[in-house]
């Protein structure tokens, strides 16, 4: 069957079950509640002064009743410096556990070495926001029988509430913890800042293990993870590679192309009618999208405009803007550099938030719903403004859904910034390979070769034209780019589904097929 | 044009192509292409090279190309430069 | 005016996206001696294929005394970019020789002699000495530019941020340009990371009469635009002057005052120039 944006979605998928097709970005939310029943979190008990400390991770895992078919969860705040996921899966594999469902909030290059467990049946199902490197390639080539489910950060919370993800064991890395399991990422040699994605795991997992390389005297504050949800605490030598977790401060790109795109995007924002006193703002952490913050910062100072709050993945650049008084608060679900970790610790207006508070569509108002302006990147975008942030030009999974669709659906003004082509491959296409964020939630595309406004926002287009910005029709820009690069040969896929892309409300927006002739 | 010696043109930078040409031992064109965008543009790159060789009336050649996403116009420029160098007909040129 | 190395396809193909008023595709100093032929063919293909949007396109060729200049003209002139920039123009003789070859090529291709213009680059002491003759020699010369690096080398002086040594040359070039009603474009500012220094130098260039400045990195474009673009205050004032002038003219008054300051023809001309820079159609005020 075709979903509302024309993607073919099967009604039933082996290993996944019945599939509900995407209905539109806000269709299901209009009702005001979620039809699925929320599963209750586990209720556990400990005796007074019972000891939670374990000698090592293996001992802790043994106590949690590991079994075939279990679901194990992790958070990805350590980014590509994470040691704990691989360490845990190694132990489970040594114990001979099979058919594991891996439910990490995201996966990246530091997890490549678990590929062998996908091949030998140790891991048979995956839930994640992102997939890259060897894992992304192997999944795209069909290493698993059951398709991987790609969720958004907000959607993951919903999936845990509804019991689609039922976590048997959550192994939560922390850069500081005490013997009862109060834990944080805000300080310690492996500090990584916010623990936003891990909170839901601590609440809902049947068993929770805190792993830290920095046991501190009781009590450990701030209590990002709270002791009353924690079963065991383990001290290890290192939770990860500090240089890859979060180092120093984030620098703005020097690429002239990215800066040019960012400057145009900042001009768009300034003239959108949304750049007013008290606006809220989020930018991605990479390339052109972070550079937009540089230009917005200059414009705020020049025009004397002050904002309300910054949201999201936070960089030192956001912290600087907070400290300059340009914004009143930062809501921080994930921190990208060391300067942010210390800001969380010291500045009470740099507030650590959970992923549910950040982006879960099924509550009384997540932060993304309060966003005025968000600037996002794209691997591909099509003439219907649909955005792909998960599969690369060769059809292989090499990205992450993250908060892309969450923030796009929430913000009043969603700006997508990307080059129109990269190394001869058009980024603007007639049709993206995989839809993660539906075009109805995207308002403006800014590329180095032109600005395109979604036709459903004619008043926005009008005010941008009035401000002297040159607007192109997205179809024209797509043709122009094709004229420069030539028409690319389409990627060939088999009929096998290797991944499903879940929209934040739990419906399926697209599926990812196995690549043919993978090399 | 007759290829009389080895020559090359281009670079390994992004959006460029390195073209190496030399006299072919057998008659005919022997073209090897390695490209970062082979899946999407492999056939077009080969086509562009062949058309340029037709235009330059090159019959016998051994050509090796290493492409990093060059546009057709760049591919054609590099082939033309390499061939003219290899045929010894390039003007306004010092090596 | 953005310099782009002529043998760099990645930079050439994106030349038009930065909003530069003018692009300079460089076959001269930015290209290694053994790649002159490669750059020439690449730039030719770029001119044929790539849309540089609203930027004017100039090609800097090699001097005719090198083994490359003649061949550069043979490949580039038939494509009639907006302008040819000629390096190390030292005398009227240089221009004569250049124009003869250009017109010869244009004749061969049935092209007009009045479309593509010449930018004479002054970068030697001799060139500075002859700059007034160079500026007035031909209608095709529509801009003078100063090549700061080469001029300093020719004068055997060190590069300083203040540019003291080439100050006279700057002013003579501007004067020669103004005397002939053509543009003068200032030299590049080489320290890409020094935004303050660039701004200061650009302000100076504007104050002594240059109409533009060359850049080596797209990041420098916005700063230069900022300096050369009139402020809102200036535009408002200019608008008022032009409007009052028209009203008074209809009443037969040539000289009048605004806020106690005398307004006459030169002041009005300057105001019209400000409006033109701001993209305002001053004729219909």
PDB file of C-alpha atoms in Angstrom, chain B residues 2 34 44 48 55 62 94:
ATOM      1  CA  UNK B   2      48.802  10.303 -32.726  1.00  0.00           C
ATOM      2  CA  UNK B  34      38.112   4.609 -11.565  1.00  0.00           C
ATOM      3  CA  UNK B  44      28.634   9.099 -18.667  1.00  0.00           C
ATOM      4  CA  UNK B  48      32.455  11.894 -22.376  1.00  0.00           C
ATOM      5  CA  UNK B  55      36.691  14.883 -31.638  1.00  0.00           C
ATOM      6  CA  UNK B  62      45.793   3.682 -23.552  1.00  0.00           C
ATOM      7  CA  UNK B  94      56.358  24.299 -21.071  1.00  0.00           C
TER       8      UNK B  94
END
